[in-house]
Amino acid sequence: MTTALRCLDTIRRPRLLIRTARIGVADYRRNVHLHRLLGLAHLPRNEAALEQLITLEQEIDTQRQECAASYSISRHIEVLVAMMGEAQLLRASAPVSLVAAG
């Protein structure tokens, strides 16, 4: 299992955020969502994208916990959806031995 996937397994967020993001994963489109969220001209590999999304989500979650005026629940959910989508793609593309190890 990759470092990014291990990190993702340790993240704890409110149930409502996670449930909403799980619903959105069905509509996740890497080309559309990653360009919008990361603002990159070229899409990174799945693991690199997941690492960037984890960092971004941690910053957004800090805003949530601090009740910051800049916090956007819709952006938070978009990032969670992208994280879950990238994790699914990474798990699907990883050799079985890497996914089973952990």
PDB file of C-alpha atoms in Angstrom:
ATOM      1  CA  MET A   1       0.000   0.000   0.000  1.00  0.00           C
ATOM      2  CA  THR A   2       1.337   3.428  -0.855  1.00  0.00           C
ATOM      3  CA  THR A   3       2.075   6.168   1.657  1.00  0.00           C
ATOM      4  CA  ALA A   4      -0.783   8.303   0.336  1.00  0.00           C
ATOM      5  CA  LEU A   5      -3.282   5.469   0.780  1.00  0.00           C
ATOM      6  CA  ARG A   6      -2.043   4.801   4.327  1.00  0.00           C
ATOM      7  CA  CYS A   7      -2.431   8.485   5.139  1.00  0.00           C
ATOM      8  CA  LEU A   8      -5.934   8.485   3.665  1.00  0.00           C
ATOM      9  CA  ASP A   9      -6.908   5.551   5.881  1.00  0.00           C
ATOM     10  CA  THR A  10      -6.060   7.576   9.008  1.00  0.00           C
ATOM     11  CA  ILE A  11      -8.116  10.664   8.144  1.00  0.00           C
ATOM     12  CA  ARG A  12     -11.188  11.165  10.343  1.00  0.00           C
ATOM     13  CA  ARG A  13     -13.904  13.594   9.259  1.00  0.00           C
ATOM     14  CA  PRO A  14     -17.562  14.174  10.189  1.00  0.00           C
ATOM     15  CA  ARG A  15     -19.885  11.465   8.877  1.00  0.00           C
ATOM     16  CA  LEU A  16     -22.004  13.854   6.857  1.00  0.00           C
ATOM     17  CA  LEU A  17     -18.972  15.084   4.899  1.00  0.00           C
ATOM     18  CA  ILE A  18     -17.853  11.531   4.160  1.00  0.00           C
ATOM     19  CA  ARG A  19     -21.330  10.316   3.187  1.00  0.00           C
ATOM     20  CA  THR A  20     -21.809  13.245   0.830  1.00  0.00           C
ATOM     21  CA  ALA A  21     -18.397  12.723  -0.742  1.00  0.00           C
ATOM     22  CA  ARG A  22     -19.090   9.006  -1.262  1.00  0.00           C
ATOM     23  CA  ILE A  23     -22.185   9.903  -3.242  1.00  0.00           C
ATOM     24  CA  GLY A  24     -20.146  12.281  -5.397  1.00  0.00           C
ATOM     25  CA  VAL A  25     -17.449   9.733  -6.235  1.00  0.00           C
ATOM     26  CA  ALA A  26     -19.757   8.106  -8.779  1.00  0.00           C
ATOM     27  CA  ASP A  27     -19.579  11.305 -10.851  1.00  0.00           C
ATOM     28  CA  TYR A  28     -15.842  11.918 -10.374  1.00  0.00           C
ATOM     29  CA  ARG A  29     -14.077  12.805 -13.622  1.00  0.00           C
ATOM     30  CA  ARG A  30     -10.335  13.137 -13.188  1.00  0.00           C
ATOM     31  CA  ASN A  31      -9.778  15.450 -16.166  1.00  0.00           C
ATOM     32  CA  VAL A  32     -12.432  17.919 -15.073  1.00  0.00           C
ATOM     33  CA  HIS A  33     -12.104  17.854 -11.305  1.00  0.00           C
ATOM     34  CA  LEU A  34      -8.321  17.811 -10.913  1.00  0.00           C
ATOM     35  CA  HIS A  35      -7.806  20.709 -13.299  1.00  0.00           C
ATOM     36  CA  ARG A  36     -10.297  22.778 -11.311  1.00  0.00           C
ATOM     37  CA  LEU A  37      -9.037  21.810  -7.852  1.00  0.00           C
ATOM     38  CA  LEU A  38      -5.289  21.778  -8.412  1.00  0.00           C
ATOM     39  CA  GLY A  39      -5.045  24.329 -11.220  1.00  0.00           C
ATOM     40  CA  LEU A  40      -2.351  22.374 -13.048  1.00  0.00           C
ATOM     41  CA  ALA A  41      -1.819  22.341 -16.799  1.00  0.00           C
ATOM     42  CA  HIS A  42      -0.809  18.665 -16.793  1.00  0.00           C
ATOM     43  CA  LEU A  43      -2.415  16.083 -14.570  1.00  0.00           C
ATOM     44  CA  PRO A  44      -0.051  14.342 -12.144  1.00  0.00           C
ATOM     45  CA  ARG A  45       0.008  10.589 -11.620  1.00  0.00           C
ATOM     46  CA  ASN A  46      -2.629   9.208  -9.254  1.00  0.00           C
ATOM     47  CA  GLU A  47      -0.382   8.997  -6.202  1.00  0.00           C
ATOM     48  CA  ALA A  48       1.053  12.497  -6.682  1.00  0.00           C
ATOM     49  CA  ALA A  49      -2.438  13.901  -7.210  1.00  0.00           C
ATOM     50  CA  LEU A  50      -3.685  12.133  -4.087  1.00  0.00           C
ATOM     51  CA  GLU A  51      -0.806  13.551  -2.030  1.00  0.00           C
ATOM     52  CA  GLN A  52      -1.604  17.083  -3.228  1.00  0.00           C
ATOM     53  CA  LEU A  53      -5.291  16.592  -2.516  1.00  0.00           C
ATOM     54  CA  ILE A  54      -4.567  15.306   0.997  1.00  0.00           C
ATOM     55  CA  THR A  55      -2.511  18.426   1.728  1.00  0.00           C
ATOM     56  CA  LEU A  56      -5.242  20.673   0.326  1.00  0.00           C
ATOM     57  CA  GLU A  57      -7.949  18.854   2.298  1.00  0.00           C
ATOM     58  CA  GLN A  58      -5.983  19.171   5.535  1.00  0.00           C
ATOM     59  CA  GLU A  59      -5.785  22.938   5.019  1.00  0.00           C
ATOM     60  CA  ILE A  60      -9.523  23.114   4.337  1.00  0.00           C
ATOM     61  CA  ASP A  61     -10.295  20.955   7.383  1.00  0.00           C
ATOM     62  CA  THR A  62      -8.227  23.307   9.546  1.00  0.00           C
ATOM     63  CA  GLN A  63     -10.422  26.158   8.299  1.00  0.00           C
ATOM     64  CA  ARG A  64     -13.502  24.101   9.214  1.00  0.00           C
ATOM     65  CA  GLN A  65     -12.244  23.382  12.714  1.00  0.00           C
ATOM     66  CA  GLU A  66     -11.353  27.045  13.277  1.00  0.00           C
ATOM     67  CA  CYS A  67     -14.768  28.192  11.951  1.00  0.00           C
ATOM     68  CA  ALA A  68     -12.926  30.404   9.473  1.00  0.00           C
ATOM     69  CA  ALA A  69     -15.022  32.717   7.329  1.00  0.00           C
ATOM     70  CA  SER A  70     -13.136  31.436   4.277  1.00  0.00           C
ATOM     71  CA  TYR A  71     -14.291  27.838   4.843  1.00  0.00           C
ATOM     72  CA  SER A  72     -16.415  26.447   2.021  1.00  0.00           C
ATOM     73  CA  ILE A  73     -18.251  23.199   2.649  1.00  0.00           C
ATOM     74  CA  SER A  74     -18.830  22.686  -1.083  1.00  0.00           C
ATOM     75  CA  ARG A  75     -15.100  23.008  -1.808  1.00  0.00           C
ATOM     76  CA  HIS A  76     -14.354  20.634   1.072  1.00  0.00           C
ATOM     77  CA  ILE A  77     -16.708  18.051  -0.399  1.00  0.00           C
ATOM     78  CA  GLU A  78     -15.208  18.531  -3.893  1.00  0.00           C
ATOM     79  CA  VAL A  79     -11.742  17.822  -2.512  1.00  0.00           C
ATOM     80  CA  LEU A  80     -12.966  14.785  -0.554  1.00  0.00           C
ATOM     81  CA  VAL A  81     -14.659  13.433  -3.698  1.00  0.00           C
ATOM     82  CA  ALA A  82     -11.428  13.883  -5.663  1.00  0.00           C
ATOM     83  CA  MET A  83      -9.415  12.201  -2.894  1.00  0.00           C
ATOM     84  CA  MET A  84     -11.745   9.207  -2.865  1.00  0.00           C
ATOM     85  CA  GLY A  85     -11.778   9.052  -6.661  1.00  0.00           C
ATOM     86  CA  GLU A  86      -7.994   9.158  -6.903  1.00  0.00           C
ATOM     87  CA  ALA A  87      -7.700   6.527  -4.171  1.00  0.00           C
ATOM     88  CA  GLN A  88     -10.031   4.232  -6.125  1.00  0.00           C
ATOM     89  CA  LEU A  89      -8.021   4.748  -9.303  1.00  0.00           C
ATOM     90  CA  LEU A  90      -4.754   4.156  -7.456  1.00  0.00           C
ATOM     91  CA  ARG A  91      -6.037   0.977  -5.826  1.00  0.00           C
ATOM     92  CA  ALA A  92      -7.378  -0.267  -9.157  1.00  0.00           C
ATOM     93  CA  SER A  93      -4.075   0.328 -10.932  1.00  0.00           C
ATOM     94  CA  ALA A  94      -1.833  -1.051  -8.182  1.00  0.00           C
ATOM     95  CA  PRO A  95      -0.556  -4.619  -8.352  1.00  0.00           C
ATOM     96  CA  VAL A  96      -2.559  -6.918  -6.084  1.00  0.00           C
ATOM     97  CA  SER A  97       0.454  -7.559  -3.836  1.00  0.00           C
ATOM     98  CA  LEU A  98       0.782  -3.831  -3.043  1.00  0.00           C
ATOM     99  CA  VAL A  99      -2.895  -3.394  -2.217  1.00  0.00           C
ATOM    100  CA  ALA A 100      -3.008  -6.498  -0.005  1.00  0.00           C
ATOM    101  CA  ALA A 101       0.158  -5.560   1.890  1.00  0.00           C
ATOM    102  CA  GLY A 102      -0.258  -3.207   4.762  1.00  0.00           C
TER     103      GLY A 102
END
